[in-house]
Amino acid sequence: MKKLFLLFVLLGFTLSVKAQSWVVLSTIPAPLFDINSISVVDGTTMWVCGTAGNVRRSTNGGVNWTNGTNTGLPAQDLYGISALDDQNCWVGNVSGSIYKTTNGGTSWTLQFSLAGSFSNGIKMFSSTYGVYTGDPTATGQPYQMRNTTNGGANWINSVNSPIASSEFGVINAWDWTDTSHFWIGSANTVANATTAKIYRCSNGFSGTWQSATVTGVGGTAGLYYQAIGFINATSGMAGSNGSNFVKTTDGGATFQAVTNPPGTTTFAVINMNGMKDGSNKIRAVVSDGTTNAMWTTTNLGTTWVLETLPAAANTFGVQHMQFLNASLGFAGGNGGTIYRFGPPVGVNPVTVAPESFSLEQNYPNPFNPSTKINYSVPTAGNVSIKIYNSVGVEIMTVVDKNVAAGNYSKTIDMSKFSTGIYFYTMRSGSFTETRKMMLVK
């Protein structure tokens, strides 16, 4: 059976206010379960999955959680979850299967299954395009680097998927900057291993996969590079269960050792998150088996800053984290624990509203083929964001619905469109703002 080595999940959202901190936001109502993965859609909608086939959904920023009937989901541990909104969500499980719901978790449909595999992560970039990473079924067999272009009706493995030696993938141990650039950690299962591989591609999941051999000090179960965080297509970090971090500045072709956070000796890096907003910030959850700490760096490990976690993190851990922006993030832990990073909160921790409408410049820009658009809404109401080509023809709707006051983030995939200048316009009541972006293939 595949072992998990202190894998905790942190997920984050950001608000433009001061004095952000980590707090326990809520606890999933009974029956309690350990959270393995989290998917944050925006400031209000998020999903979590965990042990014994449990999936929960929140539509008020993680304060309250609903349990769908989850018809069709077997009572098996779930790993990797990706939602587009409060109705459409995909999840993987311990049996290498992918399930989809289109009705908020009331029922689930099996889309793919491979006996002997194990789900490590899933990400849907749009209603049609998504990627999935899973374990090889045995030594000498390919990793499962699958993608879909039809919402999961078909999941196709890359013909270039790496062939495994004595290794497998690790839960939540991956990152991406767009739909072309991905990095995936792995575990060398040889006792006391001193090397493991970090896989990468720069031309999409169905493209060419390469690996870098990274050194470390493994234990009796091997060496696990189980945490990955990138800030752009060239620079990122990885952490292992062997008390070390490494960095890359050449897109993952090579990795170099960095100085560990001060005061750390024997530890495992549980999860990492790299911000793609130009701040260069990478967060890492570090556990020594008794205490859990959140360390941040903005210079690839040259210096480290400690972010205080609530005391509950030492009891329930932090399994997986995601951030919407620099000041708002969420994470999940054991015992159904939900953490939030953001400004100080009162009775309702997610009602800190911005003072005015704003539409931020997309990032990255130029981009290929995906980019993120952040926007703020000071009062509840209908918000529309649409994309136009250079001659003013509407080509895509990013959002068009009633939303609560808050800060939001949407990732768009323009892989179907050609290189050129595009414009995106936000409208809400009397507010209108347009920005320009460039797709370069």
CSV table of C-alpha atoms in Angstrom, one decimal:
chain,number,residue,atom,x,y,z
A,1,MET,CA,0.0,0.0,0.0
A,2,LYS,CA,1.2,3.5,-0.9
A,3,LYS,CA,2.4,5.4,2.2
A,4,LEU,CA,1.9,9.1,2.8
A,5,PHE,CA,4.7,10.9,4.6
A,6,LEU,CA,3.3,13.8,6.6
A,7,LEU,CA,1.5,15.2,3.6
A,8,PHE,CA,-0.6,18.1,4.7
A,9,VAL,CA,-2.7,20.6,2.6
A,10,LEU,CA,-2.7,24.3,2.7
A,11,LEU,CA,-4.8,26.5,0.5
A,12,GLY,CA,-4.8,30.2,0.3
A,13,PHE,CA,-6.8,33.3,-0.8
A,14,THR,CA,-5.7,36.9,-0.5
A,15,LEU,CA,-7.3,40.3,0.3
A,16,SER,CA,-5.8,43.7,0.0
A,17,VAL,CA,-5.5,44.5,3.7
A,18,LYS,CA,-2.9,44.3,6.3
A,19,ALA,CA,-2.0,41.9,9.1
A,20,GLN,CA,-2.8,38.7,7.4
A,21,SER,CA,-2.5,35.5,9.5
A,22,TRP,CA,-3.5,31.9,9.6
A,23,VAL,CA,-6.5,30.9,11.6
A,24,VAL,CA,-8.8,27.9,12.0
A,25,LEU,CA,-11.8,28.9,9.9
A,26,SER,CA,-14.1,25.9,10.4
A,27,THR,CA,-14.4,22.2,11.0
A,28,ILE,CA,-16.2,19.9,8.6
A,29,PRO,CA,-19.4,18.7,10.3
A,30,ALA,CA,-19.7,15.0,11.2
A,31,PRO,CA,-18.9,12.5,10.0
A,32,LEU,CA,-15.3,13.8,10.4
A,33,PHE,CA,-12.7,12.8,7.9
A,34,ASP,CA,-9.1,13.8,7.1
A,35,ILE,CA,-8.8,16.3,4.2
A,36,ASN,CA,-6.4,15.2,1.5
A,37,SER,CA,-6.9,17.8,-1.2
A,38,ILE,CA,-8.7,21.2,-1.6
A,39,SER,CA,-9.9,23.1,-4.6
A,40,VAL,CA,-10.6,26.8,-4.2
A,41,VAL,CA,-12.7,28.3,-7.0
A,42,ASP,CA,-13.1,31.9,-5.7
A,43,GLY,CA,-13.6,33.8,-2.5
A,44,THR,CA,-16.9,31.9,-1.8
A,45,THR,CA,-16.8,28.5,-3.5
A,46,MET,CA,-14.5,25.7,-2.5
A,47,TRP,CA,-14.4,21.9,-2.3
A,48,VAL,CA,-12.4,19.4,-0.2
A,49,CYS,CA,-12.0,15.6,-0.5
A,50,GLY,CA,-10.6,13.1,1.9
A,51,THR,CA,-10.8,9.7,3.5
A,52,ALA,CA,-13.6,7.1,3.0
A,53,GLY,CA,-15.0,8.7,-0.1
A,54,ASN,CA,-15.9,12.0,1.6
A,55,VAL,CA,-16.4,15.2,-0.5
A,56,ARG,CA,-17.7,18.5,0.9
A,57,ARG,CA,-18.6,21.9,-0.7
A,58,SER,CA,-18.7,25.4,0.7
A,59,THR,CA,-20.5,28.4,-1.0
A,60,ASN,CA,-19.8,31.0,1.7
A,61,GLY,CA,-16.0,31.1,1.9
A,62,GLY,CA,-15.4,28.0,3.9
A,63,VAL,CA,-17.6,28.9,6.9
A,64,ASN,CA,-20.2,26.3,6.3
A,65,TRP,CA,-20.0,23.0,4.5
A,66,THR,CA,-22.6,20.9,2.8
A,67,ASN,CA,-22.5,17.1,2.2
A,68,GLY,CA,-24.0,16.0,-1.1
A,69,THR,CA,-25.5,12.5,-1.2
A,70,ASN,CA,-22.3,11.6,-3.2
A,71,THR,CA,-24.2,8.8,-5.0
A,72,GLY,CA,-21.8,6.9,-7.2
A,73,LEU,CA,-18.7,7.6,-5.1
A,74,PRO,CA,-17.2,4.4,-3.5
A,75,ALA,CA,-16.2,4.6,0.1
A,76,GLN,CA,-12.5,4.8,-0.8
A,77,ASP,CA,-9.9,7.5,0.1
A,78,LEU,CA,-10.0,10.5,-2.4
A,79,TYR,CA,-6.9,12.4,-3.6
A,80,GLY,CA,-6.8,15.3,-5.9
A,81,ILE,CA,-9.9,17.5,-6.5
A,82,SER,CA,-10.6,20.3,-9.0
A,83,ALA,CA,-13.8,22.4,-9.3
A,84,LEU,CA,-14.9,25.0,-11.7
A,85,ASP,CA,-17.9,26.3,-9.7
A,86,ASP,CA,-20.4,25.1,-7.1
A,87,GLN,CA,-21.8,22.4,-9.4
A,88,ASN,CA,-19.0,21.0,-11.5
A,89,CYS,CA,-16.2,19.1,-9.8
A,90,TRP,CA,-13.7,16.3,-10.6
A,91,VAL,CA,-12.0,14.0,-8.0
A,92,GLY,CA,-9.5,11.1,-8.0
A,93,ASN,CA,-9.2,8.2,-5.7
A,94,VAL,CA,-6.9,5.5,-4.3
A,95,SER,CA,-7.9,3.1,-7.1
A,96,GLY,CA,-6.7,5.4,-9.9
A,97,SER,CA,-10.2,6.5,-10.8
A,98,ILE,CA,-11.7,9.8,-11.8
A,99,TYR,CA,-15.2,10.9,-10.9
A,100,LYS,CA,-17.2,13.9,-12.0
A,101,THR,CA,-20.3,15.7,-10.6
A,102,THR,CA,-22.4,18.3,-12.4
A,103,ASN,CA,-25.0,18.8,-9.7
A,104,GLY,CA,-23.0,19.9,-6.7
A,105,GLY,CA,-22.1,16.5,-5.4
A,106,THR,CA,-25.5,14.9,-5.4
A,107,SER,CA,-24.3,12.3,-7.8
A,108,TRP,CA,-21.0,11.3,-9.4
A,109,THR,CA,-20.1,9.6,-12.7
A,110,LEU,CA,-17.1,7.4,-13.2
A,111,GLN,CA,-15.0,8.8,-16.1
A,112,PHE,CA,-11.8,6.7,-15.9
A,113,SER,CA,-10.2,3.9,-13.9
A,114,LEU,CA,-7.0,2.0,-14.0
A,115,ALA,CA,-6.5,-0.9,-11.6
A,116,GLY,CA,-3.2,-0.7,-9.7
A,117,SER,CA,-2.8,3.0,-10.2
A,118,PHE,CA,-3.3,5.8,-7.6
A,119,SER,CA,-4.5,9.4,-8.1
A,120,ASN,CA,-2.1,12.1,-7.2
A,121,GLY,CA,-3.7,15.3,-8.7
A,122,ILE,CA,-6.2,16.7,-11.0
A,123,LYS,CA,-6.7,20.1,-12.5
A,124,MET,CA,-9.5,21.4,-14.8
A,125,PHE,CA,-8.5,24.6,-16.6
A,126,SER,CA,-11.9,24.9,-18.3
A,127,SER,CA,-15.1,22.9,-18.7
A,128,THR,CA,-13.4,20.9,-21.5
A,129,TYR,CA,-9.6,20.9,-20.8
A,130,GLY,CA,-8.0,19.3,-17.8
A,131,VAL,CA,-5.0,17.2,-16.7
A,132,TYR,CA,-4.5,14.3,-14.3
A,133,THR,CA,-1.4,12.7,-12.8
A,134,GLY,CA,-1.4,9.2,-11.3
A,135,ASP,CA,0.9,6.4,-10.4
A,136,PRO,CA,2.4,3.8,-12.7
A,137,THR,CA,0.8,0.4,-12.1
A,138,ALA,CA,4.2,-1.2,-11.6
A,139,THR,CA,7.9,-0.9,-12.1
A,140,GLY,CA,8.5,-0.6,-15.9
A,141,GLN,CA,5.1,0.9,-16.5
A,142,PRO,CA,4.3,4.5,-17.5
A,143,TYR,CA,3.1,7.2,-15.2
A,144,GLN,CA,-0.4,8.4,-15.8
A,145,MET,CA,0.0,11.8,-17.4
A,146,ARG,CA,-3.5,12.1,-18.8
A,147,ASN,CA,-5.4,15.0,-20.3
A,148,THR,CA,-8.9,15.6,-21.5
A,149,THR,CA,-10.3,17.9,-24.1
A,150,ASN,CA,-13.9,17.0,-23.7
A,151,GLY,CA,-14.6,17.5,-20.0
A,152,GLY,CA,-13.4,14.0,-19.0
A,153,ALA,CA,-15.4,11.9,-21.4
A,154,ASN,CA,-12.0,10.7,-22.5
A,155,TRP,CA,-8.8,10.8,-20.5
A,156,ILE,CA,-5.8,10.2,-22.8
A,157,ASN,CA,-2.4,9.2,-21.5
A,158,SER,CA,0.6,10.9,-23.0
A,159,VAL,CA,2.6,8.7,-25.4
A,160,ASN,CA,5.6,10.3,-23.8
A,161,SER,CA,4.7,9.5,-20.2
A,162,PRO,CA,7.8,8.6,-18.2
A,163,ILE,CA,8.5,4.9,-17.5
A,164,ALA,CA,8.8,4.2,-13.8
A,165,SER,CA,11.7,2.4,-12.1
A,166,SER,CA,11.3,1.8,-8.3
A,167,GLU,CA,9.1,4.8,-7.8
A,168,PHE,CA,5.7,6.4,-7.8
A,169,GLY,CA,4.1,9.8,-7.7
A,170,VAL,CA,3.2,11.7,-4.5
A,171,ILE,CA,-0.1,13.3,-3.6
A,172,ASN,CA,-0.4,17.0,-4.4
A,173,ALA,CA,3.3,17.1,-5.3
A,174,TRP,CA,3.0,19.1,-8.5
A,175,ASP,CA,2.7,22.7,-9.8
A,176,TRP,CA,2.1,24.5,-13.1
A,177,THR,CA,2.3,28.1,-14.4
A,178,ASP,CA,0.0,27.5,-17.4
A,179,THR,CA,-1.3,24.7,-19.5
A,180,SER,CA,2.2,24.1,-21.0
A,181,HIS,CA,4.6,24.1,-18.0
A,182,PHE,CA,4.2,21.4,-15.3
A,183,TRP,CA,6.5,19.9,-12.6
A,184,ILE,CA,5.8,16.7,-10.7
A,185,GLY,CA,7.6,15.2,-7.8
A,186,SER,CA,8.2,11.5,-7.2
A,187,ALA,CA,9.2,9.0,-4.6
A,188,ASN,CA,12.2,6.6,-4.9
A,189,THR,CA,11.0,3.6,-2.9
A,190,VAL,CA,14.4,2.0,-2.5
A,191,ALA,CA,15.4,2.0,1.2
A,192,ASN,CA,17.9,4.8,2.1
A,193,ALA,CA,17.7,6.2,-1.4
A,194,THR,CA,19.9,9.2,-2.1
A,195,THR,CA,18.3,10.3,-5.3
A,196,ALA,CA,14.8,10.9,-6.7
A,197,LYS,CA,13.3,12.4,-9.9
A,198,ILE,CA,11.4,15.6,-10.6
A,199,TYR,CA,9.5,15.4,-13.9
A,200,ARG,CA,8.8,18.4,-16.1
A,201,CYS,CA,7.2,19.3,-19.4
A,202,SER,CA,7.2,22.7,-21.2
A,203,ASN,CA,4.9,21.9,-24.2
A,204,GLY,CA,1.8,20.5,-22.5
A,205,PHE,CA,0.7,17.3,-20.7
A,206,SER,CA,0.7,15.4,-24.0
A,207,GLY,CA,4.1,16.7,-25.0
A,208,THR,CA,7.6,15.7,-24.0
A,209,TRP,CA,8.4,14.7,-20.4
A,210,GLN,CA,11.9,15.0,-19.0
A,211,SER,CA,13.3,14.5,-15.5
A,212,ALA,CA,16.0,15.9,-13.3
A,213,THR,CA,17.7,13.6,-10.8
A,214,VAL,CA,17.8,15.3,-7.4
A,215,THR,CA,19.8,14.2,-4.4
A,216,GLY,CA,18.8,13.8,-0.8
A,217,VAL,CA,18.8,11.5,2.2
A,218,GLY,CA,16.0,9.0,2.2
A,219,GLY,CA,14.8,6.8,5.1
A,220,THR,CA,13.8,3.2,5.2
A,221,ALA,CA,10.8,3.8,2.9
A,222,GLY,CA,12.9,5.8,0.4
A,223,LEU,CA,13.3,9.4,-0.7
A,224,TYR,CA,10.1,11.4,-1.4
A,225,TYR,CA,10.2,14.8,-3.2
A,226,GLN,CA,6.6,15.4,-2.1
A,227,ALA,CA,6.3,19.2,-2.3
A,228,ILE,CA,6.7,21.4,-5.4
A,229,GLY,CA,6.2,25.2,-5.8
A,230,PHE,CA,7.0,27.4,-8.8
A,231,ILE,CA,6.8,31.1,-9.2
A,232,ASN,CA,7.3,31.3,-13.0
A,233,ALA,CA,8.3,29.0,-15.9
A,234,THR,CA,12.0,29.0,-14.9
A,235,SER,CA,12.2,29.3,-11.1
A,236,GLY,CA,10.8,27.1,-8.3
A,237,MET,CA,11.6,24.9,-5.4
A,238,ALA,CA,11.0,21.3,-4.1
A,239,GLY,CA,11.1,19.8,-0.7
A,240,SER,CA,11.5,16.2,0.5
A,241,ASN,CA,10.9,13.9,3.5
A,242,GLY,CA,14.7,13.9,4.0
A,243,SER,CA,15.0,17.3,5.7
A,244,ASN,CA,16.0,19.4,2.6
A,245,PHE,CA,15.0,21.9,0.0
A,246,VAL,CA,16.3,22.4,-3.5
A,247,LYS,CA,15.8,25.2,-6.1
A,248,THR,CA,15.9,25.6,-9.8
A,249,THR,CA,16.4,28.6,-12.0
A,250,ASP,CA,16.4,26.8,-15.4
A,251,GLY,CA,12.9,25.4,-15.5
A,252,GLY,CA,13.7,22.2,-13.6
A,253,ALA,CA,16.6,21.0,-15.8
A,254,THR,CA,18.8,21.1,-12.7
A,255,PHE,CA,18.3,21.7,-9.0
A,256,GLN,CA,20.6,23.0,-6.3
A,257,ALA,CA,20.5,22.7,-2.5
A,258,VAL,CA,19.5,25.7,-0.5
A,259,THR,CA,19.9,26.6,3.2
A,260,ASN,CA,17.1,25.2,5.4
A,261,PRO,CA,14.9,27.5,7.4
A,262,PRO,CA,16.6,28.5,10.7
A,263,GLY,CA,16.3,26.1,13.6
A,264,THR,CA,15.1,23.2,11.4
A,265,THR,CA,17.0,19.9,11.7
A,266,THR,CA,15.0,16.7,11.0
A,267,PHE,CA,11.8,17.3,9.1
A,268,ALA,CA,9.6,16.6,6.1
A,269,VAL,CA,8.3,19.2,3.7
A,270,ILE,CA,4.6,18.5,3.5
A,271,ASN,CA,3.2,20.9,0.8
A,272,MET,CA,4.4,24.0,-1.1
A,273,ASN,CA,2.6,26.8,-2.9
A,274,GLY,CA,4.3,29.2,-5.3
A,275,MET,CA,2.7,32.6,-6.1
A,276,LYS,CA,2.5,33.5,-9.8
A,277,ASP,CA,1.8,37.2,-9.1
A,278,GLY,CA,5.4,38.6,-9.4
A,279,SER,CA,6.0,38.5,-5.6
A,280,ASN,CA,8.2,35.4,-5.9
A,281,LYS,CA,6.7,34.1,-2.7
A,282,ILE,CA,6.8,30.4,-2.0
A,283,ARG,CA,5.2,28.9,1.1
A,284,ALA,CA,6.2,25.5,2.6
A,285,VAL,CA,4.7,23.5,5.3
A,286,VAL,CA,7.4,21.8,7.4
A,287,SER,CA,6.8,19.1,10.0
A,288,ASP,CA,9.1,17.4,12.4
A,289,GLY,CA,6.5,14.9,13.4
A,290,THR,CA,5.4,16.9,16.4
A,291,THR,CA,5.0,20.5,15.3
A,292,ASN,CA,4.1,22.0,12.0
A,293,ALA,CA,5.4,25.3,10.7
A,294,MET,CA,4.8,27.5,7.7
A,295,TRP,CA,7.9,29.0,6.1
A,296,THR,CA,8.0,31.6,3.3
A,297,THR,CA,10.7,32.8,1.0
A,298,THR,CA,10.8,35.3,-1.8
A,299,ASN,CA,14.4,34.5,-3.0
A,300,LEU,CA,14.3,30.7,-3.5
A,301,GLY,CA,15.4,29.8,0.0
A,302,THR,CA,18.2,32.3,0.5
A,303,THR,CA,16.3,33.7,3.4
A,304,TRP,CA,13.2,32.4,5.2
A,305,VAL,CA,10.3,34.1,7.2
A,306,LEU,CA,8.1,32.2,9.6
A,307,GLU,CA,4.3,32.6,9.3
A,308,THR,CA,2.5,31.6,12.6
A,309,LEU,CA,0.1,28.7,12.3
A,310,PRO,CA,-2.7,28.2,14.9
A,311,ALA,CA,-2.0,25.6,17.6
A,312,ALA,CA,-4.5,23.2,15.9
A,313,ALA,CA,-2.0,22.7,13.1
A,314,ASN,CA,0.2,20.7,15.5
A,315,THR,CA,-2.7,18.3,16.2
A,316,PHE,CA,-4.4,18.1,12.8
A,317,GLY,CA,-1.6,19.1,10.4
A,318,VAL,CA,-1.8,21.0,7.2
A,319,GLN,CA,-2.3,18.8,4.1
A,320,HIS,CA,-2.8,21.0,1.0
A,321,MET,CA,-3.0,24.7,0.3
A,322,GLN,CA,-4.1,27.0,-2.5
A,323,PHE,CA,-4.1,30.8,-2.8
A,324,LEU,CA,-6.3,33.1,-4.8
A,325,ASN,CA,-4.0,36.0,-4.4
A,326,ALA,CA,-1.2,37.3,-2.1
A,327,SER,CA,-3.4,37.9,0.9
A,328,LEU,CA,-6.1,35.2,0.8
A,329,GLY,CA,-5.5,31.4,1.1
A,330,PHE,CA,-7.1,28.3,2.4
A,331,ALA,CA,-5.8,24.9,3.6
A,332,GLY,CA,-7.2,21.6,4.8
A,333,GLY,CA,-6.0,19.2,7.5
A,334,ASN,CA,-6.9,16.1,9.4
A,335,GLY,CA,-10.1,15.9,11.4
A,336,GLY,CA,-11.9,18.1,8.8
A,337,THR,CA,-9.9,21.2,9.8
A,338,ILE,CA,-10.1,24.2,7.5
A,339,TYR,CA,-7.5,27.0,7.8
A,340,ARG,CA,-7.7,30.4,6.3
A,341,PHE,CA,-4.9,32.9,5.6
A,342,GLY,CA,-6.0,36.5,5.4
A,343,PRO,CA,-6.8,39.7,7.4
A,344,PRO,CA,-8.2,39.6,10.9
A,345,VAL,CA,-11.7,38.4,10.9
A,346,GLY,CA,-14.8,38.8,13.1
A,347,VAL,CA,-17.9,36.7,13.2
A,348,ASN,CA,-17.9,36.2,9.4
A,349,PRO,CA,-14.3,35.8,8.3
A,350,VAL,CA,-14.9,36.2,4.6
A,351,THR,CA,-17.0,39.4,4.5
A,352,VAL,CA,-14.0,41.8,4.3
A,353,ALA,CA,-15.2,43.7,1.2
A,354,PRO,CA,-13.0,45.8,-1.1
A,355,GLU,CA,-13.7,49.6,-1.1
A,356,SER,CA,-14.3,49.8,-4.9
A,357,PHE,CA,-14.6,47.9,-8.1
A,358,SER,CA,-11.3,47.0,-9.7
A,359,LEU,CA,-10.2,44.9,-12.6
A,360,GLU,CA,-6.5,44.0,-12.4
A,361,GLN,CA,-4.0,43.4,-15.2
A,362,ASN,CA,-3.9,39.7,-16.1
A,363,TYR,CA,-0.8,37.7,-15.0
A,364,PRO,CA,1.3,36.5,-16.7
A,365,ASN,CA,1.1,38.8,-19.6
A,366,PRO,CA,2.1,38.0,-22.3
A,367,PHE,CA,0.9,34.4,-21.8
A,368,ASN,CA,0.5,31.0,-23.4
A,369,PRO,CA,-2.1,29.7,-23.2
A,370,SER,CA,-3.6,30.4,-19.8
A,371,THR,CA,-3.5,33.5,-17.6
A,372,LYS,CA,-5.2,34.7,-14.4
A,373,ILE,CA,-7.6,37.7,-14.0
A,374,ASN,CA,-8.2,39.1,-10.6
A,375,TYR,CA,-11.2,41.5,-9.9
A,376,SER,CA,-12.9,43.1,-6.9
A,377,VAL,CA,-16.5,43.7,-6.1
A,378,PRO,CA,-17.5,46.1,-3.3
A,379,THR,CA,-21.2,45.3,-3.3
A,380,ALA,CA,-23.3,42.2,-4.3
A,381,GLY,CA,-24.6,42.3,-7.8
A,382,ASN,CA,-24.2,41.0,-11.3
A,383,VAL,CA,-20.7,40.9,-12.7
A,384,SER,CA,-19.8,40.3,-16.3
A,385,ILE,CA,-16.3,39.8,-17.7
A,386,LYS,CA,-16.0,39.1,-21.4
A,387,ILE,CA,-13.0,38.7,-23.8
A,388,TYR,CA,-12.9,40.3,-27.2
A,389,ASN,CA,-10.5,40.0,-30.1
A,390,SER,CA,-8.7,42.9,-31.7
A,391,VAL,CA,-11.7,43.9,-33.9
A,392,GLY,CA,-14.2,43.8,-31.0
A,393,VAL,CA,-15.8,40.4,-31.5
A,394,GLU,CA,-16.8,38.7,-28.3
A,395,ILE,CA,-15.0,35.3,-28.0
A,396,MET,CA,-15.3,34.2,-24.4
A,397,THR,CA,-17.4,34.8,-21.2
A,398,VAL,CA,-15.2,34.6,-18.1
A,399,VAL,CA,-18.0,35.3,-15.6
A,400,ASP,CA,-21.6,36.5,-15.9
A,401,LYS,CA,-23.6,36.0,-12.7
A,402,ASN,CA,-24.5,37.5,-9.4
A,403,VAL,CA,-21.7,37.5,-6.9
A,404,ALA,CA,-21.2,38.6,-3.3
A,405,ALA,CA,-18.9,41.4,-2.4
A,406,GLY,CA,-15.3,40.2,-2.3
A,407,ASN,CA,-12.1,39.6,-4.2
A,408,TYR,CA,-12.1,37.0,-7.0
A,409,SER,CA,-9.7,35.3,-9.4
A,410,LYS,CA,-10.4,33.4,-12.6
A,411,THR,CA,-7.9,31.4,-14.7
A,412,ILE,CA,-8.7,31.4,-18.4
A,413,ASP,CA,-7.5,29.0,-21.1
A,414,MET,CA,-7.0,30.5,-24.6
A,415,SER,CA,-5.4,27.4,-26.2
A,416,LYS,CA,-8.1,27.5,-28.9
A,417,PHE,CA,-7.1,31.0,-30.0
A,418,SER,CA,-4.3,32.3,-32.1
A,419,THR,CA,-1.5,34.7,-31.2
A,420,GLY,CA,-2.6,38.3,-30.9
A,421,ILE,CA,-3.9,41.2,-28.9
A,422,TYR,CA,-7.1,40.6,-26.9
A,423,PHE,CA,-9.2,42.8,-24.6
A,424,TYR,CA,-11.2,41.9,-21.5
A,425,THR,CA,-14.0,44.1,-20.1
A,426,MET,CA,-15.6,44.0,-16.7
A,427,ARG,CA,-19.1,45.4,-16.2
A,428,SER,CA,-21.2,45.7,-13.0
A,429,GLY,CA,-23.9,48.3,-12.7
A,430,SER,CA,-22.4,51.6,-13.8
A,431,PHE,CA,-18.8,50.3,-13.5
A,432,THR,CA,-16.9,49.4,-16.7
A,433,GLU,CA,-13.2,48.8,-17.2
A,434,THR,CA,-11.2,47.3,-20.1
A,435,ARG,CA,-7.7,45.9,-20.1
A,436,LYS,CA,-5.5,44.6,-22.9
A,437,MET,CA,-3.6,41.3,-22.9
A,438,MET,CA,-1.4,39.5,-25.3
A,439,LEU,CA,-1.4,35.8,-26.3
A,440,VAL,CA,1.9,34.6,-27.7
A,441,LYS,CA,2.2,31.0,-28.9
